[in-house]
Short mmCIF file of C-alpha atoms and ligand atoms in Angstrom, two decimals:
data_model
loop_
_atom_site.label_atom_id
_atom_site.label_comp_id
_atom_site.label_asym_id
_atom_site.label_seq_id
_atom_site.Cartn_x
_atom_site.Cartn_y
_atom_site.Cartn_z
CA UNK A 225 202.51 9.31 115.91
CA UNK A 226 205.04 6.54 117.31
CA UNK A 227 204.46 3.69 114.96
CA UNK A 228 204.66 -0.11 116.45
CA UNK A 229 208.05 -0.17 114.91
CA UNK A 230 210.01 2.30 111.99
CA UNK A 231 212.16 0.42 109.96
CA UNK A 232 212.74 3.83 107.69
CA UNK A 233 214.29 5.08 111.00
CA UNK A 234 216.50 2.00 112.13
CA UNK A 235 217.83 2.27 108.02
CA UNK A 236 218.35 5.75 107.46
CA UNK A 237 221.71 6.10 108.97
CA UNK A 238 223.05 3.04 107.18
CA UNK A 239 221.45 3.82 104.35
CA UNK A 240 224.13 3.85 101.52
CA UNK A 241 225.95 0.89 102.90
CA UNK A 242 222.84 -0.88 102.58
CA UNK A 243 222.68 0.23 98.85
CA UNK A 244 226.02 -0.74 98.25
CA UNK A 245 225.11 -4.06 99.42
CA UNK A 246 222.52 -4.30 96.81
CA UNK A 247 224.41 -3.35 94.15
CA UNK A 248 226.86 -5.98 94.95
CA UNK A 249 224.83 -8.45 94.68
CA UNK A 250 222.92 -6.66 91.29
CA UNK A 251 226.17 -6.30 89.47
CA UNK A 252 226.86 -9.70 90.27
CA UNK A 253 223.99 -11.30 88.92
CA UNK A 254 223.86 -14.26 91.35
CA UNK A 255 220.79 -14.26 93.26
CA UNK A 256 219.71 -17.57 95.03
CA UNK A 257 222.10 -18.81 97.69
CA UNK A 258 225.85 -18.31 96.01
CA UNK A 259 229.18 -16.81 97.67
CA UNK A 260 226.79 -13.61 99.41
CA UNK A 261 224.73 -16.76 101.38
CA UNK A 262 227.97 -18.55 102.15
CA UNK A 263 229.56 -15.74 103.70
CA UNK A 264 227.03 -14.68 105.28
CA UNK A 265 226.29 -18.18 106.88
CA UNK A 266 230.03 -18.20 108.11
CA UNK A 267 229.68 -14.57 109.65
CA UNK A 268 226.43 -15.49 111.74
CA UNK A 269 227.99 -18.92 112.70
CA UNK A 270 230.81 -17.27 114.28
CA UNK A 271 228.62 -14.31 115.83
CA UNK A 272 226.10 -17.30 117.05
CA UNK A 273 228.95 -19.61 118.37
CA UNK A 274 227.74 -22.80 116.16
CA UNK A 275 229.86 -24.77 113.99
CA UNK A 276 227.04 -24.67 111.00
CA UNK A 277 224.44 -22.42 109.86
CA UNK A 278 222.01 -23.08 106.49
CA UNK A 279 219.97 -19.99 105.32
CA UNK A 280 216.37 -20.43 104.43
CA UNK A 281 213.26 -19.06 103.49
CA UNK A 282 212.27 -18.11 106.52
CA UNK A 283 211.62 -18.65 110.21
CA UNK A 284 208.55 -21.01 109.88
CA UNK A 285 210.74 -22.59 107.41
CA UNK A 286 213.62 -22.88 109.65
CA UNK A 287 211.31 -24.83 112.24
CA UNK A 288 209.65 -27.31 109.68
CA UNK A 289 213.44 -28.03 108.33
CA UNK A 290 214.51 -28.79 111.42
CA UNK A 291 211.54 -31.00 112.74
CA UNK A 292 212.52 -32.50 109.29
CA UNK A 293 216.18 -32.99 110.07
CA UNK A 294 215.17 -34.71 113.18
CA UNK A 295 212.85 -37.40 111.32
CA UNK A 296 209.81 -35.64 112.82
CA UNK A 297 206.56 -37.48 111.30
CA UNK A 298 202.80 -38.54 112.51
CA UNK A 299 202.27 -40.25 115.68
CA UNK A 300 204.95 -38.32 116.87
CA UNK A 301 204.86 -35.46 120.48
CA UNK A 302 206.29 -32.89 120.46
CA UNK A 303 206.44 -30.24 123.22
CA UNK A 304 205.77 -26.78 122.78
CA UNK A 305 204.33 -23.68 124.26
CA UNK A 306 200.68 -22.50 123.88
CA UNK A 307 202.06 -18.76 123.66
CA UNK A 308 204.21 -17.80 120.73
CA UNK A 309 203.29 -16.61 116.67
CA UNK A 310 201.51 -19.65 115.08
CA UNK A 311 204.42 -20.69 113.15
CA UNK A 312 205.89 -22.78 116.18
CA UNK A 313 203.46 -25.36 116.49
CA UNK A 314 202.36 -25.18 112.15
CA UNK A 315 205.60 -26.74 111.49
CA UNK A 316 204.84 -29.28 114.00
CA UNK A 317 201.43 -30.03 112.27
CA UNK A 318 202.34 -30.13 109.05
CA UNK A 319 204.36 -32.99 109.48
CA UNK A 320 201.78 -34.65 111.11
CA UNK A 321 203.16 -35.00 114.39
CA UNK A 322 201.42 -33.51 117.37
CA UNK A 323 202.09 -30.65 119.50
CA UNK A 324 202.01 -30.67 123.32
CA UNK A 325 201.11 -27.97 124.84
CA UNK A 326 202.95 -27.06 128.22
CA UNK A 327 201.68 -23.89 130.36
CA UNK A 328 203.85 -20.88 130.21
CA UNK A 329 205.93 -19.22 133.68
CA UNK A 330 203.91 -16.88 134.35
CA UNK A 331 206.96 -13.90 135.17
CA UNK A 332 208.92 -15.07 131.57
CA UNK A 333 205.78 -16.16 129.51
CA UNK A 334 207.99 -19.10 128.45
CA UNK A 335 207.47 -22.42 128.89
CA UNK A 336 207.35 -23.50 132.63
CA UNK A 337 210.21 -26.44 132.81
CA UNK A 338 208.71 -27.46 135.85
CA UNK A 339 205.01 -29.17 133.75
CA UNK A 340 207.63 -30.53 130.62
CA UNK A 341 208.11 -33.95 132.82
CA UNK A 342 204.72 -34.62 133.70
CA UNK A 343 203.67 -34.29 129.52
CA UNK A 344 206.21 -36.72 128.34
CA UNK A 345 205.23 -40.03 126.81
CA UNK A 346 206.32 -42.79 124.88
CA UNK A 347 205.42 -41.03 121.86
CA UNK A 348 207.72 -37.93 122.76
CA UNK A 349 210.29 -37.15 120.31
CA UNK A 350 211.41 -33.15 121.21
CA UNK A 351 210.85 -30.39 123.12
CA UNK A 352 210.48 -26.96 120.97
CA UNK A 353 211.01 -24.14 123.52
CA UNK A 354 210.53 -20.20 122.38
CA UNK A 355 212.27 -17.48 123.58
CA UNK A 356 209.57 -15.34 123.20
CA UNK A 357 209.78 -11.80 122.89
CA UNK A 358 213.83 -12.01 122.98
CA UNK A 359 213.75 -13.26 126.53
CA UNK A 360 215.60 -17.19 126.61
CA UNK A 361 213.72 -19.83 128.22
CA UNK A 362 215.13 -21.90 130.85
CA UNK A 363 217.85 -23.78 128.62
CA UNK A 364 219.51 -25.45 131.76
CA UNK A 365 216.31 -26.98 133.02
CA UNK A 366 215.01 -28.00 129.37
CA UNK A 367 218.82 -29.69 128.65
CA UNK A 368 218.78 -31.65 131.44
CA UNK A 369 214.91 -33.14 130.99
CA UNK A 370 215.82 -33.69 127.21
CA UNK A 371 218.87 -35.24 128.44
CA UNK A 372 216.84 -37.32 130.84
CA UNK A 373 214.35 -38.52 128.17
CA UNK A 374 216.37 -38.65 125.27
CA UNK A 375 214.73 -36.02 123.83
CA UNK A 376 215.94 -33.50 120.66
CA UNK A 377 215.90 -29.84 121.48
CA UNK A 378 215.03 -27.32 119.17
CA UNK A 379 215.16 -23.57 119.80
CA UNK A 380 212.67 -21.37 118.42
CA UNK A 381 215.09 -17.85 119.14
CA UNK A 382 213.12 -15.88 116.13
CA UNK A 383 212.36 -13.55 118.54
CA UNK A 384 215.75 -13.57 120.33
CA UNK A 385 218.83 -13.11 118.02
CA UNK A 386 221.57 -12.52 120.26
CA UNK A 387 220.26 -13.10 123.43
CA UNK A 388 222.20 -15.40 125.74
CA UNK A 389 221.17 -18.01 128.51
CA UNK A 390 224.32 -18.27 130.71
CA UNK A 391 226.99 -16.80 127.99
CA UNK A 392 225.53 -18.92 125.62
CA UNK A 393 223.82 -17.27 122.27
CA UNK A 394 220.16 -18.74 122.37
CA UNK A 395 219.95 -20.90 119.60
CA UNK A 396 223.12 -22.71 119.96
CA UNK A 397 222.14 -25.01 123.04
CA UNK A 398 219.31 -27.36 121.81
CA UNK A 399 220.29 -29.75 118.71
CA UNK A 400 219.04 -27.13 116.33
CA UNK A 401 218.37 -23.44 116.58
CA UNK A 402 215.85 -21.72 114.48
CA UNK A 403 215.87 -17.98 113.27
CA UNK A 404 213.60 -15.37 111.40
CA UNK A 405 214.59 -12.39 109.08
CA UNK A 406 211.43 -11.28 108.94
CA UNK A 407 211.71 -7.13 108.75
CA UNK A 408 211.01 -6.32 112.12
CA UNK A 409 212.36 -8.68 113.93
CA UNK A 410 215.90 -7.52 115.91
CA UNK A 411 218.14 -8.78 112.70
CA UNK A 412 215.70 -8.44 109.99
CA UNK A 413 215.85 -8.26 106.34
CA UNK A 414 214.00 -7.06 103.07
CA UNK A 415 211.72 -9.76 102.53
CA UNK A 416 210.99 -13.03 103.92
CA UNK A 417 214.38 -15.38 105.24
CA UNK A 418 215.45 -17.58 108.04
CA UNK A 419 218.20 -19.78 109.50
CA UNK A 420 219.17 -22.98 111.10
CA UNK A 421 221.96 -23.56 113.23
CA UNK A 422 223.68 -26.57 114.39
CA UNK A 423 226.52 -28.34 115.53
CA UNK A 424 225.98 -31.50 113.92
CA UNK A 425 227.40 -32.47 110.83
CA UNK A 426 224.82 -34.62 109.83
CA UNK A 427 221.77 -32.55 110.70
CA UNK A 428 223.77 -29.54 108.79
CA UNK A 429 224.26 -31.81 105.66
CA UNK A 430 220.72 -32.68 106.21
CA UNK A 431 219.32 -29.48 105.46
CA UNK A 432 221.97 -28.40 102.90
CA UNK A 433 220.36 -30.70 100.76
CA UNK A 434 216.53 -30.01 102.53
CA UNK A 435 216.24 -26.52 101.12
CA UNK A 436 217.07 -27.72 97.57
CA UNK A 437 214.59 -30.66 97.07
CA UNK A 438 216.95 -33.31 98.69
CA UNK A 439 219.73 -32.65 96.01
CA UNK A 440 223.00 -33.87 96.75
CA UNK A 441 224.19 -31.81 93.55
CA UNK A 442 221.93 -30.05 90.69
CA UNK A 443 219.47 -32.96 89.40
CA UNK A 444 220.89 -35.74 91.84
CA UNK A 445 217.59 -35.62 94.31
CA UNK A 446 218.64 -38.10 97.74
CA UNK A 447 215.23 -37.52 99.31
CA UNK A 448 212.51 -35.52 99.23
CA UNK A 449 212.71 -32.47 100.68
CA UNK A 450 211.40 -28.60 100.19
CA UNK A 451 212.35 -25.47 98.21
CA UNK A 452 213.44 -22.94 100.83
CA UNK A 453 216.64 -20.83 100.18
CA UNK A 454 217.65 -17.61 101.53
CA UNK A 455 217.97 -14.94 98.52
CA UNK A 456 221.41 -13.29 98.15
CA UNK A 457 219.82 -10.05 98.50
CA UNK A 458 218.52 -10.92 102.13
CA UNK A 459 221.66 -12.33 102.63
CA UNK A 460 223.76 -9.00 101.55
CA UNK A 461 221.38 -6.63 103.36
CA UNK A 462 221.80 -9.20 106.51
CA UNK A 463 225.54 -9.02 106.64
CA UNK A 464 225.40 -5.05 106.97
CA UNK A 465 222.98 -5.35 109.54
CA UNK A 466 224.53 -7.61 111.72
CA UNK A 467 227.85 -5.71 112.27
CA UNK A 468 225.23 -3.38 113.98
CA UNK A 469 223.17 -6.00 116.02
CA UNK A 470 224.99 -5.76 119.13
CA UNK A 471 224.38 -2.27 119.25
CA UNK A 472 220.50 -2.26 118.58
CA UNK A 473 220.05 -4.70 121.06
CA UNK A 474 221.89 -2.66 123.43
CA UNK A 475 220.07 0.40 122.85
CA UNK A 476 216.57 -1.60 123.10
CA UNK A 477 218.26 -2.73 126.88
CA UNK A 478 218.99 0.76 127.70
CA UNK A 479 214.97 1.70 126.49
CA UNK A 480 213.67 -0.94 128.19
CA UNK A 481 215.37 -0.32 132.03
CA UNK A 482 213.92 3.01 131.18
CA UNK A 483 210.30 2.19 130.73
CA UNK A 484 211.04 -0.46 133.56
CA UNK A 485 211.89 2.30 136.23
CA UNK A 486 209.17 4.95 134.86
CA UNK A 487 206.43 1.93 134.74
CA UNK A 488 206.67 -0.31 137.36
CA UNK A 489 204.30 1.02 139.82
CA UNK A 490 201.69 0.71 137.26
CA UNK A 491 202.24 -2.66 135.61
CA UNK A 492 204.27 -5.79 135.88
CA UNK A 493 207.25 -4.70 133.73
CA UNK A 494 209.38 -7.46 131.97
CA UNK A 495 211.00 -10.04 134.50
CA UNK A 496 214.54 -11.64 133.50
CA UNK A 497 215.80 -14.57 135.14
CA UNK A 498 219.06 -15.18 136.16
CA UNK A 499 221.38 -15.91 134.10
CA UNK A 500 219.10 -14.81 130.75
CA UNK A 501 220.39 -11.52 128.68
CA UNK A 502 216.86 -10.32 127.35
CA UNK A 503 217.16 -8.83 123.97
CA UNK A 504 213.58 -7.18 124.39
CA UNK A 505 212.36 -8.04 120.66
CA UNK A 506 208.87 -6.95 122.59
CA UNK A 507 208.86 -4.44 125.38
CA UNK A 508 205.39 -6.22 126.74
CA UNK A 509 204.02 -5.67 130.32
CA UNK A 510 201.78 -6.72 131.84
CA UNK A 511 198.16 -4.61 132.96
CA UNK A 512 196.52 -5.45 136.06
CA UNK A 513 193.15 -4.14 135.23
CA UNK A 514 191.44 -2.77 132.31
CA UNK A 515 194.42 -4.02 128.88
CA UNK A 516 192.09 -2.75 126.11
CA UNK A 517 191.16 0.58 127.93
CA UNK A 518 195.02 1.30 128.24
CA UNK A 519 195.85 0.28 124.78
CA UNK A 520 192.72 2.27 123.03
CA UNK A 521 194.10 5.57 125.37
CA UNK A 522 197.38 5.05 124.21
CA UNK A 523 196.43 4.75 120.19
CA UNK A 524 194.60 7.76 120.74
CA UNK A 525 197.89 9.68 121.75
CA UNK A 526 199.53 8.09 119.03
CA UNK A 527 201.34 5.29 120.03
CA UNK A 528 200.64 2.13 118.73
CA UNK A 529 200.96 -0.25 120.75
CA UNK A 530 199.63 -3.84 120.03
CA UNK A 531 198.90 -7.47 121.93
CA UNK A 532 201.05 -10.39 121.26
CA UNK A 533 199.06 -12.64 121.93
CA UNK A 534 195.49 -11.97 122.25
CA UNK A 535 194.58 -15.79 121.32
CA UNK A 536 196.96 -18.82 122.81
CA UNK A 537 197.54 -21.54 120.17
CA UNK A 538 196.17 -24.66 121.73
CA UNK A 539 192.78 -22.56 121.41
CA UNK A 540 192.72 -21.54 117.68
CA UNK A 541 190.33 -22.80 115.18
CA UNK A 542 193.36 -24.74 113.10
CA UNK A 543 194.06 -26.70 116.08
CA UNK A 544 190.68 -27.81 117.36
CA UNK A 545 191.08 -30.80 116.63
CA UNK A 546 193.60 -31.44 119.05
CA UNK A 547 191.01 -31.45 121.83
CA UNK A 548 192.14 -28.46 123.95
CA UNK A 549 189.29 -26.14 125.66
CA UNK A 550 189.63 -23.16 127.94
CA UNK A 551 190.84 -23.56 130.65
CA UNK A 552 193.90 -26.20 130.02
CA UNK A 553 196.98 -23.90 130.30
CA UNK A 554 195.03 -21.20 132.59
CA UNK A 555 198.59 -18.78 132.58
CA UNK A 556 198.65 -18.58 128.83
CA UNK A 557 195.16 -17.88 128.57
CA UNK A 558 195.04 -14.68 131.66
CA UNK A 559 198.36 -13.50 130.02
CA UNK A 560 197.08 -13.06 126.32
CA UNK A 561 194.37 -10.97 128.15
CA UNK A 562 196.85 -8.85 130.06
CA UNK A 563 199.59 -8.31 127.56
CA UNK A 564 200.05 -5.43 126.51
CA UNK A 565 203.34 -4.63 123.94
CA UNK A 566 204.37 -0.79 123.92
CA UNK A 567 206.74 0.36 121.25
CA UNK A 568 210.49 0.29 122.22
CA UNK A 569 211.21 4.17 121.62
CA UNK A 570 212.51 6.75 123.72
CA UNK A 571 209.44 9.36 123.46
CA UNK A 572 207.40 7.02 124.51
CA UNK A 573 208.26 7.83 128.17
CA UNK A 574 206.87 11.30 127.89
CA UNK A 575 203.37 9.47 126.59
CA UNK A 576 203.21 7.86 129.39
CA UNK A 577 203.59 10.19 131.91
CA UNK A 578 200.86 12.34 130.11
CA UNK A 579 198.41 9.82 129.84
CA UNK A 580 196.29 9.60 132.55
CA UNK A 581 195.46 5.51 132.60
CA UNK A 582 193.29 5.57 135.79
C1 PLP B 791 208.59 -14.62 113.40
C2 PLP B 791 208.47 -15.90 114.10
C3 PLP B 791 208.47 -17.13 113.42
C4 PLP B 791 208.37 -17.27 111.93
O1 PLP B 791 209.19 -16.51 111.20
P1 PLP B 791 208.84 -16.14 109.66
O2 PLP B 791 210.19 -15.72 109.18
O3 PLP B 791 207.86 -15.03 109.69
O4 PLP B 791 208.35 -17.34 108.99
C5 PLP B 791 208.45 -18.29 114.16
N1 PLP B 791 208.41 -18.27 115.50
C6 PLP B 791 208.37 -17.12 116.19
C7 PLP B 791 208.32 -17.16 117.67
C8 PLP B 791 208.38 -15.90 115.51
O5 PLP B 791 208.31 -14.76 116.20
#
């Protein structure tokens, strides 16, 4: 059986660095935020190329903080896409603001920069692009509209830690840049945790204080704000993993040209613009004819593959009241029925060219 992902795998050669980790941070009895957060914060700044980087909860956290640092509240737009994990647009909700919805490019399964214009109005305060599935979105064409507008830019890269859009590290180009630790995802920890990164001051001394109830120091509360802190633990285990990062995203390139060449007389494989570095957080193609039948053959063989997304978000039950039907954003709603993700391993070639999919 090839599982969706094996995390037992990607740990067991690290294994007793990772334990050593722990027992740093055990033996040191410090266990929310403290000198392990700190130093971790520095070492992902520098790998990221931002001046400032705040450790949180997690990713959905990360995106409601920032929304939050950017004075985000009802009656205001915000631009999204229609195809990404739920999180994106929650945060955008629960502050009472309103999510746009913008069709997705149907090669990238981004957000297409060429609709953004034409859903900007008055009440428009950002636009939140995803990389989805580690692949950057169009940052040149989203800068220059926001630029345009005079519109904040915030980067959803959970997917896409250490993936670049022109040289650039995705995450460091929009006003704020939002990561997940979640386990699987390509720099993930054990347990829930996130990050924000920015390279202004005042939005990083923002949520500094954001993540501790709005405390300047211990019982001085400035404004209101959340409880959302990234452990020490995560925080230990995260700086071990990251020295490695590079590398697993390199080996998940090398996999994915692989299933590229061996599958792309059968299905649209992955398409990378110019100038994007795809870190392949999903290996997901795309199936002309017949998804399901291909994904029930497959679990039968024992790989488990899975669909990300089957549902778009502007058509979810905790959104109806936004007003969307089917039908709005027609290329998000053909490519959660065509998507198909295949787990990023090796043997999975030789599945493939058993299977018979016809
Ligand atoms: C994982 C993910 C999030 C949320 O991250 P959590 O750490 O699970 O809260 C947000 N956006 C996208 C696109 C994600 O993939």
């Amino acid at each position: 059986m090839i599982p969706f992902i094996d995390l037992k795998r990607l740990h067991e050669p690290i294994k007793n660095e990772l334990m050593l980790a722990i027992k740093r941070v055990v033996d040191s009895g410090n266990f929310i935020l403290g000198p392990e957060v700190a130093s971790f914060e520095k070492e992902i700044a520098r790998y990221l190329g931002v001046k400032h980087a705040i450790g949180v909860a997690s990713g959905s956290d990360a995106l409601l903080l920032s929304l939050m640092a950017l004075g985000i509240k009802e009656g205001d737009e915000v631009i999204t896409t229609p195809f990404t994990f739920f999180a994106t647009a929650g945060a955008i909700m629960r502050l009472g603001a309103t999510p746009v919805f913008v069709d997705v490019d149907e090669r990238t399964f981004n957000i297409n920069p060429s609709l953004i214009e034409s859903a900007i109005t008055s009440k428009t305060k950002a636009i939140l692009p995803v990389h989805i599935f580690g692949q950057p979105s169009n940052m040149s064409e989203i800068m220059m509209i926001a630029k345009k507008h005079d519109l904040f830019v915030v980067e959803d890269a959970c997917q896409a830690i250490g993936a670049e859009w022109k040289g650039r590290k995705v995450g460091s180009i929009g006003d704020l840049g939002c990561f997940s630790f979640f386990p699987t995802k390509n720099l993930g920890g054990f347990g829930d945790g996130g990050l924000v990164v920015t390279n202004n001051d005042e939005f990083a001394d923002y949520l500094r204080k954001a993540r501790v109830h709005g405390a300047k120091k211990k019982y001085e509360h400035q404004f209101i704000g959340i409880n959302s802190r990234l452990d020490a633990l995560q925080a230990a285990v995260l700086r071990v993993k990251l020295k490695y990062l590079n590398y697993w995203n390199a080996e998940r390139i090398k996999i994915a040209q692989e299933f590229n060449d061996l599958l792309r007389e059968r299905f649209i494989t992955p398409f990378v613009l110019k100038g994007a570095k795809h870190v392949y957080h999903q290996y997901a193609l795309l199936v002309k004819e017949g998804r399901d039948e291909v994904l029930v053959s497959l679990r039968k063989k024992g790989v488990m593959a899975g669909v990300y997304y089957p549902k778009p978000l502007h058509l979810q039950e905790s959104f109806l009241s936004l007003g969307y039907k089917k039908g709005d954003l027609p290329v998000a709603e053909e490519i959660s029925k065509k998507i198909l993700s295949i787990p990023l391993y090796p043997e999975v070639k030789k599945y493939f060219l058993e299977v018979n999919l016809d």
